[in-house]
Amino acid sequence: MATLKLTELNKVFPSGERALFDVSLEAVDKEFLVIVGGENSGKSTLLRLIAGLDDVSRGKIFIDEKDVTEVPPKDRDIAMVFSSSTLYPALNVYDNMAFGLRMRKAPEALVHERVKVAANILGLNDALFRKPKALTAAAKQRAAIGRAIVREPKLYLLDEPLSGLDDKLKLDMLNVIVNIQARMQGTFVYATKNLAEAMTIGTRIVVMKNGFVQQVDTPANLYDYPANTYVAFFIGTPTINFIKKVKIEAGEGGYDAVFDGGKITLPQNIVERFEAISEYAGTGKYVTLGIRPEDAKVSESGILSGTVDSCEGGDEKYAECTISAELSLNVSTDKFLDKGKKVQIEVDASRLHIFDAKTCLTLLKRDAGYTVTGLPNADYVPLPFDEEQAIYENSKPKKAQKKKK
């Protein structure tokens, strides 16, 4: 189908607002690449640049190694599905799906065959001759996806196509989209703010924040080997616990991570991965510890002492526990615990994450548990937090000075 390559892509709007900062990415042929991020992360802007709907301020876009940066949208051989229905209200589903092929003057026999196949895949056979206003929200999105796949383009772009649907319909549509990608053997780039969607369907995930790429990797690698605190926080439910203002101290048994409320002895596997440990041990230089709730649990033999603030969950239960005036941790528990109960907390220190307190970058190198894919961008390192924040703040439009009276 198609490869996609973006090199140092930037977007500055007429207002002066900068939405993308030197974005360089590659999607390989037949890949399902998911771009995930919160509001104003730049994911939708990125898709619009790829589609040619917005102009690039700086950088290049290559499809199948051809520079398409200045190529009109209609000549890029891309199909795009938006978050809201873009069906033509005057046309029925059949004619909406056939529209793109007819504009390209495809033979009517080919049009009919492709619409028929797409309708069968999407379960739209009974709705082909209905107008969009007679369709459910899910059926409208199915029809919009159908219009994209009948063209069999080189590249499929989907911008939050499931927003507005309830959870059950989202799950159904996700299955439809995954099956379509498998059948069409296409290259899909899918933007969403929904982490569950991203983790379910992505071959790889691009994590974005404020127009900057944070990390590009498989769901499992993002979870186990986050490049910085943002990725660690964004990937995973419940969200990771952070312990700030932690000092590394050398002791008789090795190294300890010391903080207000306790200390955790670093196991050998963490020490081996912490290559710059000598820069932190005994120097007063702070680190941030990351502990996922599933890696900490209430236990009689726990190393930390806490008081239960709340407890919730179903089959998997979690308790929010106060450790000190400055620290609370969300931890797993086998049973519901009453508020105010004193507990001990056991931490699986072999699963710790350690980040520099200033740059927010990980201080742990990858080990044998990291799955090497050989795919592009796996070694991408995001900017240190302070540098990224400075660039972002300096890129904001300057407010016009008030005229003096």
Tab-separated table of C-alpha atoms in Angstrom:
chain	number	residue	atom	x	y	z
A	1	MET	CA	0.000	0.000	0.000
A	2	ALA	CA	2.062	2.962	1.264
A	3	THR	CA	4.819	4.246	3.474
A	4	LEU	CA	4.617	7.625	5.161
A	5	LYS	CA	7.529	9.791	6.244
A	6	LEU	CA	7.369	13.187	7.947
A	7	THR	CA	10.533	15.222	8.420
A	8	GLU	CA	10.717	18.165	10.845
A	9	LEU	CA	7.080	19.081	10.264
A	10	ASN	CA	5.976	22.410	11.735
A	11	LYS	CA	2.679	24.244	11.660
A	12	VAL	CA	2.165	27.890	12.586
A	13	PHE	CA	-1.335	29.317	12.249
A	14	PRO	CA	-1.982	32.878	10.951
A	15	SER	CA	-2.542	33.988	14.556
A	16	GLY	CA	1.073	33.089	15.245
A	17	GLU	CA	0.160	30.043	17.328
A	18	ARG	CA	2.504	27.139	16.698
A	19	ALA	CA	0.738	23.766	16.712
A	20	LEU	CA	3.517	21.357	15.685
A	21	PHE	CA	7.218	21.379	16.555
A	22	ASP	CA	9.682	19.512	14.306
A	23	VAL	CA	7.598	16.343	14.064
A	24	SER	CA	9.520	13.528	12.368
A	25	LEU	CA	7.717	10.195	11.988
A	26	GLU	CA	7.583	7.147	9.767
A	27	ALA	CA	4.799	4.634	9.176
A	28	VAL	CA	5.764	1.451	7.357
A	29	ASP	CA	3.653	-0.272	4.731
A	30	LYS	CA	0.470	-1.918	6.126
A	31	GLU	CA	1.044	-0.466	9.599
A	32	PHE	CA	-1.688	0.668	11.980
A	33	LEU	CA	-0.097	3.760	13.554
A	34	VAL	CA	-2.073	5.491	16.308
A	35	ILE	CA	-1.445	9.087	17.365
A	36	VAL	CA	-2.668	9.721	20.898
A	37	GLY	CA	-2.726	12.855	23.011
A	38	GLY	CA	-4.977	15.214	24.901
A	39	GLU	CA	-6.542	18.473	23.740
A	40	ASN	CA	-4.195	20.721	21.736
A	41	SER	CA	-1.642	17.936	21.396
A	42	GLY	CA	-1.456	18.486	17.615
A	43	LYS	CA	-2.742	15.100	16.490
A	44	SER	CA	-5.624	16.414	14.356
A	45	THR	CA	-3.445	19.164	12.882
A	46	LEU	CA	-0.888	16.532	11.946
A	47	LEU	CA	-3.482	14.481	10.040
A	48	ARG	CA	-4.752	17.560	8.235
A	49	LEU	CA	-1.217	18.366	7.067
A	50	ILE	CA	-0.725	14.822	5.804
A	51	ALA	CA	-4.030	15.034	3.935
A	52	GLY	CA	-3.121	18.420	2.466
A	53	LEU	CA	-6.097	20.181	4.067
A	54	ASP	CA	-3.733	22.642	5.788
A	55	ASP	CA	-0.435	24.029	4.535
A	56	VAL	CA	2.871	23.000	6.074
A	57	SER	CA	4.809	25.875	7.641
A	58	ARG	CA	8.096	23.976	7.503
A	59	GLY	CA	9.139	20.394	6.853
A	60	LYS	CA	8.367	17.658	4.328
A	61	ILE	CA	5.769	14.919	3.790
A	62	PHE	CA	6.656	11.821	1.788
A	63	ILE	CA	4.258	9.091	0.665
A	64	ASP	CA	5.981	6.104	-0.912
A	65	GLU	CA	9.171	8.208	-0.908
A	66	LYS	CA	7.497	10.871	-3.079
A	67	ASP	CA	7.503	14.426	-1.744
A	68	VAL	CA	3.824	15.420	-1.571
A	69	THR	CA	4.263	18.499	0.640
A	70	GLU	CA	2.949	20.814	-2.094
A	71	VAL	CA	0.731	18.268	-3.869
A	72	PRO	CA	-3.036	19.094	-3.824
A	73	PRO	CA	-5.168	16.871	-1.567
A	74	LYS	CA	-6.976	15.208	-4.467
A	75	ASP	CA	-3.668	13.989	-5.908
A	76	ARG	CA	-2.240	12.464	-2.715
A	77	ASP	CA	-4.346	9.277	-2.931
A	78	ILE	CA	-5.430	9.598	0.718
A	79	ALA	CA	-8.806	8.930	2.297
A	80	MET	CA	-9.716	10.696	5.525
A	81	VAL	CA	-12.481	9.972	8.028
A	82	PHE	CA	-13.368	12.758	10.461
A	83	SER	CA	-14.829	12.698	13.966
A	84	SER	CA	-18.168	13.992	12.733
A	85	SER	CA	-20.102	12.714	9.761
A	86	THR	CA	-19.064	14.307	6.460
A	87	LEU	CA	-21.636	12.529	4.332
A	88	TYR	CA	-23.446	14.505	1.653
A	89	PRO	CA	-26.985	14.915	3.035
A	90	ALA	CA	-28.648	14.912	-0.393
A	91	LEU	CA	-27.098	11.579	-1.383
A	92	ASN	CA	-28.035	8.140	-0.107
A	93	VAL	CA	-25.441	5.831	1.423
A	94	TYR	CA	-24.721	4.074	-1.884
A	95	ASP	CA	-24.063	7.339	-3.725
A	96	ASN	CA	-22.014	8.732	-0.820
A	97	MET	CA	-19.775	5.674	-0.895
A	98	ALA	CA	-19.540	5.780	-4.700
A	99	PHE	CA	-18.815	9.510	-4.853
A	100	GLY	CA	-15.016	9.375	-4.775
A	101	LEU	CA	-14.742	6.709	-7.442
A	102	ARG	CA	-17.228	8.486	-9.697
A	103	MET	CA	-15.256	11.722	-9.372
A	104	ARG	CA	-12.284	9.769	-10.671
A	105	LYS	CA	-14.431	8.522	-13.555
A	106	ALA	CA	-14.152	4.872	-12.544
A	107	PRO	CA	-16.276	2.410	-14.569
A	108	GLU	CA	-19.732	1.982	-13.033
A	109	ALA	CA	-19.249	-1.769	-12.813
A	110	LEU	CA	-16.154	-1.231	-10.648
A	111	VAL	CA	-18.031	1.328	-8.536
A	112	HIS	CA	-20.896	-1.103	-7.930
A	113	GLU	CA	-18.565	-3.972	-7.050
A	114	ARG	CA	-16.516	-1.990	-4.553
A	115	VAL	CA	-19.549	-0.416	-2.878
A	116	LYS	CA	-21.137	-3.848	-2.602
A	117	VAL	CA	-18.016	-5.333	-0.970
A	118	ALA	CA	-17.602	-2.394	1.421
A	119	ALA	CA	-21.274	-2.457	2.398
A	120	ASN	CA	-21.025	-6.151	3.167
A	121	ILE	CA	-17.919	-5.650	5.334
A	122	LEU	CA	-19.532	-2.754	7.210
A	123	GLY	CA	-22.997	-4.257	7.589
A	124	LEU	CA	-24.629	-1.513	5.525
A	125	ASN	CA	-26.547	-3.606	2.997
A	126	ASP	CA	-29.929	-2.640	4.476
A	127	ALA	CA	-29.020	1.054	4.604
A	128	LEU	CA	-27.578	1.616	1.137
A	129	PHE	CA	-30.525	3.591	-0.178
A	130	ARG	CA	-31.222	5.640	2.926
A	131	LYS	CA	-30.272	9.291	3.320
A	132	PRO	CA	-27.818	10.215	6.137
A	133	LYS	CA	-30.585	11.838	8.206
A	134	ALA	CA	-32.262	8.431	8.536
A	135	LEU	CA	-29.131	6.756	9.921
A	136	THR	CA	-27.880	6.258	13.459
A	137	ALA	CA	-24.601	7.915	14.468
A	138	ALA	CA	-22.797	4.577	14.180
A	139	ALA	CA	-24.259	3.885	10.726
A	140	LYS	CA	-23.159	7.337	9.547
A	141	GLN	CA	-19.589	6.603	10.623
A	142	ARG	CA	-19.732	3.198	8.943
A	143	ALA	CA	-20.837	4.899	5.747
A	144	ALA	CA	-18.045	7.493	6.048
A	145	ILE	CA	-15.512	4.699	6.485
A	146	GLY	CA	-17.099	2.871	3.551
A	147	ARG	CA	-16.652	5.920	1.337
A	148	ALA	CA	-12.964	5.890	2.263
A	149	ILE	CA	-12.268	2.208	1.645
A	150	VAL	CA	-14.072	1.854	-1.722
A	151	ARG	CA	-11.375	4.031	-3.268
A	152	GLU	CA	-8.650	1.689	-1.976
A	153	PRO	CA	-6.257	4.630	-1.431
A	154	LYS	CA	-2.612	4.382	-0.488
A	155	LEU	CA	-3.168	5.845	2.948
A	156	TYR	CA	-6.103	5.970	5.370
A	157	LEU	CA	-6.324	8.805	7.912
A	158	LEU	CA	-8.889	8.575	10.726
A	159	ASP	CA	-9.330	11.590	13.012
A	160	GLU	CA	-11.168	10.543	16.188
A	161	PRO	CA	-13.756	8.614	14.136
A	162	LEU	CA	-15.505	7.191	17.204
A	163	SER	CA	-16.017	10.342	19.262
A	164	GLY	CA	-19.649	10.795	20.224
A	165	LEU	CA	-20.441	7.070	20.219
A	166	ASP	CA	-21.266	5.180	23.399
A	167	ASP	CA	-18.876	2.554	24.764
A	168	LYS	CA	-20.608	-0.427	23.170
A	169	LEU	CA	-20.785	1.201	19.747
A	170	LYS	CA	-17.144	2.275	20.075
A	171	LEU	CA	-16.108	-1.316	20.739
A	172	ASP	CA	-18.151	-2.555	17.773
A	173	MET	CA	-16.666	0.103	15.483
A	174	LEU	CA	-13.139	-0.593	16.688
A	175	ASN	CA	-13.578	-4.215	15.678
A	176	VAL	CA	-14.888	-3.084	12.308
A	177	ILE	CA	-11.912	-0.773	11.724
A	178	VAL	CA	-9.369	-3.422	12.764
A	179	ASN	CA	-11.000	-5.962	10.451
A	180	ILE	CA	-11.023	-3.469	7.586
A	181	GLN	CA	-7.338	-2.750	8.023
A	182	ALA	CA	-6.591	-6.491	7.998
A	183	ARG	CA	-8.696	-7.056	4.887
A	184	MET	CA	-7.524	-4.014	2.951
A	185	GLN	CA	-3.874	-4.477	3.983
A	186	GLY	CA	-3.731	-0.709	4.140
A	187	THR	CA	-1.560	1.777	5.985
A	188	PHE	CA	-3.725	3.398	8.657
A	189	VAL	CA	-2.944	6.497	10.737
A	190	TYR	CA	-5.521	6.912	13.490
A	191	ALA	CA	-5.744	9.901	15.859
A	192	THR	CA	-7.514	9.670	19.214
A	193	LYS	CA	-7.469	11.056	22.732
A	194	ASN	CA	-8.866	7.755	24.026
A	195	LEU	CA	-6.021	5.672	25.461
A	196	ALA	CA	-8.084	2.458	25.497
A	197	GLU	CA	-8.667	2.780	21.751
A	198	ALA	CA	-4.979	3.408	21.123
A	199	MET	CA	-3.791	0.469	23.222
A	200	THR	CA	-6.330	-1.859	21.594
A	201	ILE	CA	-5.665	-1.226	17.926
A	202	GLY	CA	-2.225	0.316	17.467
A	203	THR	CA	0.728	-1.557	16.022
A	204	ARG	CA	2.644	1.399	17.401
A	205	ILE	CA	1.548	4.485	19.270
A	206	VAL	CA	2.794	8.049	18.884
A	207	VAL	CA	2.343	9.968	22.149
A	208	MET	CA	2.031	13.732	21.620
A	209	LYS	CA	1.795	16.733	23.929
A	210	ASN	CA	1.534	20.418	22.975
A	211	GLY	CA	2.656	19.695	19.417
A	212	PHE	CA	5.750	17.713	20.459
A	213	VAL	CA	6.290	13.993	19.942
A	214	GLN	CA	7.050	12.350	23.288
A	215	GLN	CA	7.649	8.730	22.276
A	216	VAL	CA	6.896	6.269	19.464
A	217	ASP	CA	6.699	2.573	20.284
A	218	THR	CA	4.502	-0.470	20.794
A	219	PRO	CA	1.852	-0.310	23.540
A	220	ALA	CA	3.796	-2.768	25.724
A	221	ASN	CA	7.093	-0.907	25.339
A	222	LEU	CA	5.460	2.432	26.143
A	223	TYR	CA	4.021	0.963	29.319
A	224	ASP	CA	7.206	-0.747	30.524
A	225	TYR	CA	9.812	1.673	29.167
A	226	PRO	CA	8.362	5.221	29.140
A	227	ALA	CA	10.770	7.860	27.849
A	228	ASN	CA	9.619	10.502	30.319
A	229	THR	CA	7.140	11.211	33.092
A	230	TYR	CA	4.437	12.347	30.665
A	231	VAL	CA	4.413	9.038	28.805
A	232	ALA	CA	4.510	7.138	32.094
A	233	PHE	CA	1.509	9.147	33.326
A	234	PHE	CA	-0.449	8.970	30.061
A	235	ILE	CA	0.013	5.247	29.413
A	236	GLY	CA	-1.671	3.022	31.968
A	237	THR	CA	-4.874	2.834	34.001
A	238	PRO	CA	-4.978	3.573	36.918
A	239	THR	CA	-2.365	6.267	36.386
A	240	ILE	CA	1.141	5.838	37.754
A	241	ASN	CA	2.146	7.150	41.190
A	242	PHE	CA	4.962	9.687	41.276
A	243	ILE	CA	7.167	10.251	44.314
A	244	LYS	CA	9.001	13.556	43.952
A	245	LYS	CA	12.076	15.010	45.653
A	246	VAL	CA	13.730	11.618	46.012
A	247	LYS	CA	17.433	11.354	46.849
A	248	ILE	CA	19.640	8.397	45.976
A	249	GLU	CA	21.872	7.395	48.861
A	250	ALA	CA	24.550	4.705	49.058
A	251	GLY	CA	24.123	2.301	51.964
A	252	GLU	CA	25.678	-0.905	53.212
A	253	GLY	CA	23.351	-3.012	51.117
A	254	GLY	CA	23.606	-0.919	47.944
A	255	TYR	CA	21.535	2.103	47.011
A	256	ASP	CA	18.385	3.499	48.593
A	257	ALA	CA	15.792	5.888	47.182
A	258	VAL	CA	14.962	8.123	50.160
A	259	PHE	CA	11.925	10.396	50.384
A	260	ASP	CA	9.543	11.963	52.878
A	261	GLY	CA	7.645	8.991	54.244
A	262	GLY	CA	10.143	6.189	53.699
A	263	LYS	CA	12.805	4.654	51.528
A	264	ILE	CA	13.029	1.911	48.913
A	265	THR	CA	16.163	-0.138	48.387
A	266	LEU	CA	17.008	-0.354	44.694
A	267	PRO	CA	17.296	-3.961	43.486
A	268	GLN	CA	20.203	-5.056	41.318
A	269	ASN	CA	18.262	-4.967	38.040
A	270	ILE	CA	17.383	-1.291	38.608
A	271	VAL	CA	20.933	-0.373	39.651
A	272	GLU	CA	22.290	-2.014	36.490
A	273	ARG	CA	19.881	-0.036	34.339
A	274	PHE	CA	20.632	3.219	36.203
A	275	GLU	CA	23.877	3.965	34.355
A	276	ALA	CA	24.276	7.511	35.747
A	277	ILE	CA	23.673	6.506	39.349
A	278	SER	CA	27.012	7.976	40.465
A	279	GLU	CA	25.766	11.427	39.369
A	280	TYR	CA	22.886	11.165	41.825
A	281	ALA	CA	24.094	9.037	44.747
A	282	GLY	CA	25.015	11.285	47.652
A	283	THR	CA	24.986	14.450	45.521
A	284	GLY	CA	21.635	15.814	46.620
A	285	LYS	CA	20.416	15.739	43.036
A	286	TYR	CA	16.737	14.800	42.966
A	287	VAL	CA	14.986	12.072	41.002
A	288	THR	CA	11.325	11.189	40.613
A	289	LEU	CA	10.172	7.639	41.281
A	290	GLY	CA	7.327	6.112	39.308
A	291	ILE	CA	5.339	3.238	40.850
A	292	ARG	CA	2.375	1.778	39.027
A	293	PRO	CA	-0.583	0.906	41.313
A	294	GLU	CA	-0.416	-2.744	40.267
A	295	ASP	CA	3.227	-2.871	41.407
A	296	ALA	CA	2.363	-1.794	44.958
A	297	LYS	CA	-0.023	-3.668	47.221
A	298	VAL	CA	-1.313	-3.734	50.756
A	299	SER	CA	0.646	-6.409	52.623
A	300	GLU	CA	1.538	-7.238	56.220
A	301	SER	CA	5.205	-7.320	55.227
A	302	GLY	CA	5.143	-3.964	53.421
A	303	ILE	CA	8.052	-1.519	53.635
A	304	LEU	CA	5.900	1.642	53.659
A	305	SER	CA	3.294	2.646	56.231
A	306	GLY	CA	0.109	4.439	55.260
A	307	THR	CA	-3.476	5.313	56.125
A	308	VAL	CA	-6.362	4.443	53.801
A	309	ASP	CA	-8.184	7.488	52.401
A	310	SER	CA	-10.492	5.632	50.031
A	311	CYS	CA	-10.957	2.238	48.402
A	312	GLU	CA	-12.779	1.370	45.212
A	313	GLY	CA	-12.968	-1.083	42.338
A	314	GLY	CA	-14.580	-4.342	41.303
A	315	ASP	CA	-12.536	-7.456	40.624
A	316	GLU	CA	-9.432	-5.266	40.819
A	317	LYS	CA	-9.474	-3.049	43.894
A	318	TYR	CA	-7.302	-0.032	44.618
A	319	ALA	CA	-6.800	1.964	47.797
A	320	GLU	CA	-5.604	5.548	48.022
A	321	CYS	CA	-3.240	5.715	50.991
A	322	THR	CA	-1.580	8.679	52.688
A	323	ILE	CA	2.104	7.985	53.341
A	324	SER	CA	3.124	11.438	54.563
A	325	ALA	CA	1.912	15.022	54.435
A	326	GLU	CA	3.373	15.335	50.932
A	327	LEU	CA	2.739	11.857	49.566
A	328	SER	CA	-0.176	9.557	48.827
A	329	LEU	CA	-0.100	6.366	46.769
A	330	ASN	CA	-2.773	4.461	44.875
A	331	VAL	CA	-2.093	0.754	45.513
A	332	SER	CA	-3.744	-2.582	44.830
A	333	THR	CA	-5.559	-4.526	47.530
A	334	ASP	CA	-7.244	-7.925	47.724
A	335	LYS	CA	-10.218	-6.606	49.686
A	336	PHE	CA	-12.092	-3.430	50.475
A	337	LEU	CA	-10.468	-1.375	53.232
A	338	ASP	CA	-12.155	1.080	55.562
A	339	LYS	CA	-11.154	4.712	55.524
A	340	GLY	CA	-8.621	5.444	58.260
A	341	LYS	CA	-7.240	1.908	58.432
A	342	LYS	CA	-3.478	1.692	59.033
A	343	VAL	CA	-1.767	-0.468	56.419
A	344	GLN	CA	1.655	-1.601	55.236
A	345	ILE	CA	2.489	-1.334	51.546
A	346	GLU	CA	4.768	-3.691	49.665
A	347	VAL	CA	6.439	-2.340	46.524
A	348	ASP	CA	7.822	-4.464	43.687
A	349	ALA	CA	11.015	-2.414	43.389
A	350	SER	CA	12.155	-4.410	40.348
A	351	ARG	CA	9.386	-2.564	38.440
A	352	LEU	CA	10.376	0.954	39.523
A	353	HIS	CA	10.646	3.818	37.067
A	354	ILE	CA	13.207	6.544	37.766
A	355	PHE	CA	13.227	9.971	36.097
A	356	ASP	CA	15.419	13.040	36.447
A	357	ALA	CA	13.512	15.588	38.538
A	358	LYS	CA	14.355	18.485	36.208
A	359	THR	CA	14.354	17.025	32.696
A	360	CYS	CA	11.627	14.435	33.470
A	361	LEU	CA	13.506	11.982	31.205
A	362	THR	CA	13.963	8.362	32.205
A	363	LEU	CA	17.256	7.455	33.851
A	364	LEU	CA	16.891	3.723	33.199
A	365	LYS	CA	18.282	2.132	30.059
A	366	ARG	CA	16.343	-0.614	28.330
A	367	ASP	CA	17.068	-4.207	29.289
A	368	ALA	CA	16.290	-7.633	27.831
A	369	GLY	CA	12.592	-7.146	28.576
A	370	TYR	CA	12.335	-4.481	25.887
A	371	THR	CA	10.864	-5.825	22.642
A	372	VAL	CA	12.987	-4.722	19.704
A	373	THR	CA	10.741	-4.256	16.652
A	374	GLY	CA	13.173	-2.804	14.143
A	375	LEU	CA	10.530	-0.197	13.286
A	376	PRO	CA	11.373	3.506	12.806
A	377	ASN	CA	11.507	6.083	15.620
A	378	ALA	CA	11.992	3.514	18.405
A	379	ASP	CA	15.129	5.312	19.608
A	380	TYR	CA	13.564	8.766	19.551
A	381	VAL	CA	14.400	10.771	22.678
A	382	PRO	CA	12.078	13.660	23.579
A	383	LEU	CA	13.352	17.047	24.618
A	384	PRO	CA	14.025	17.635	28.305
A	385	PHE	CA	10.940	19.079	29.977
A	386	ASP	CA	12.461	22.491	30.698
A	387	GLU	CA	13.675	22.936	27.100
A	388	GLU	CA	10.377	21.800	25.623
A	389	GLN	CA	8.414	24.081	27.933
A	390	ALA	CA	10.587	27.075	27.069
A	391	ILE	CA	10.109	26.504	23.321
A	392	TYR	CA	6.371	26.068	23.787
A	393	GLU	CA	5.967	29.209	25.895
A	394	ASN	CA	8.100	31.308	23.543
A	395	SER	CA	6.029	30.145	20.560
A	396	LYS	CA	2.767	31.525	21.907
A	397	PRO	CA	1.467	34.620	20.101
A	398	LYS	CA	2.424	37.819	21.863
A	399	LYS	CA	-0.599	39.795	22.970
A	400	ALA	CA	-0.917	43.165	21.352
A	401	GLN	CA	0.049	45.948	23.673
A	402	LYS	CA	-2.777	48.197	24.733
A	403	LYS	CA	-2.684	51.537	23.035
A	404	LYS	CA	-1.851	54.368	25.318
A	405	LYS	CA	-4.577	56.866	25.744
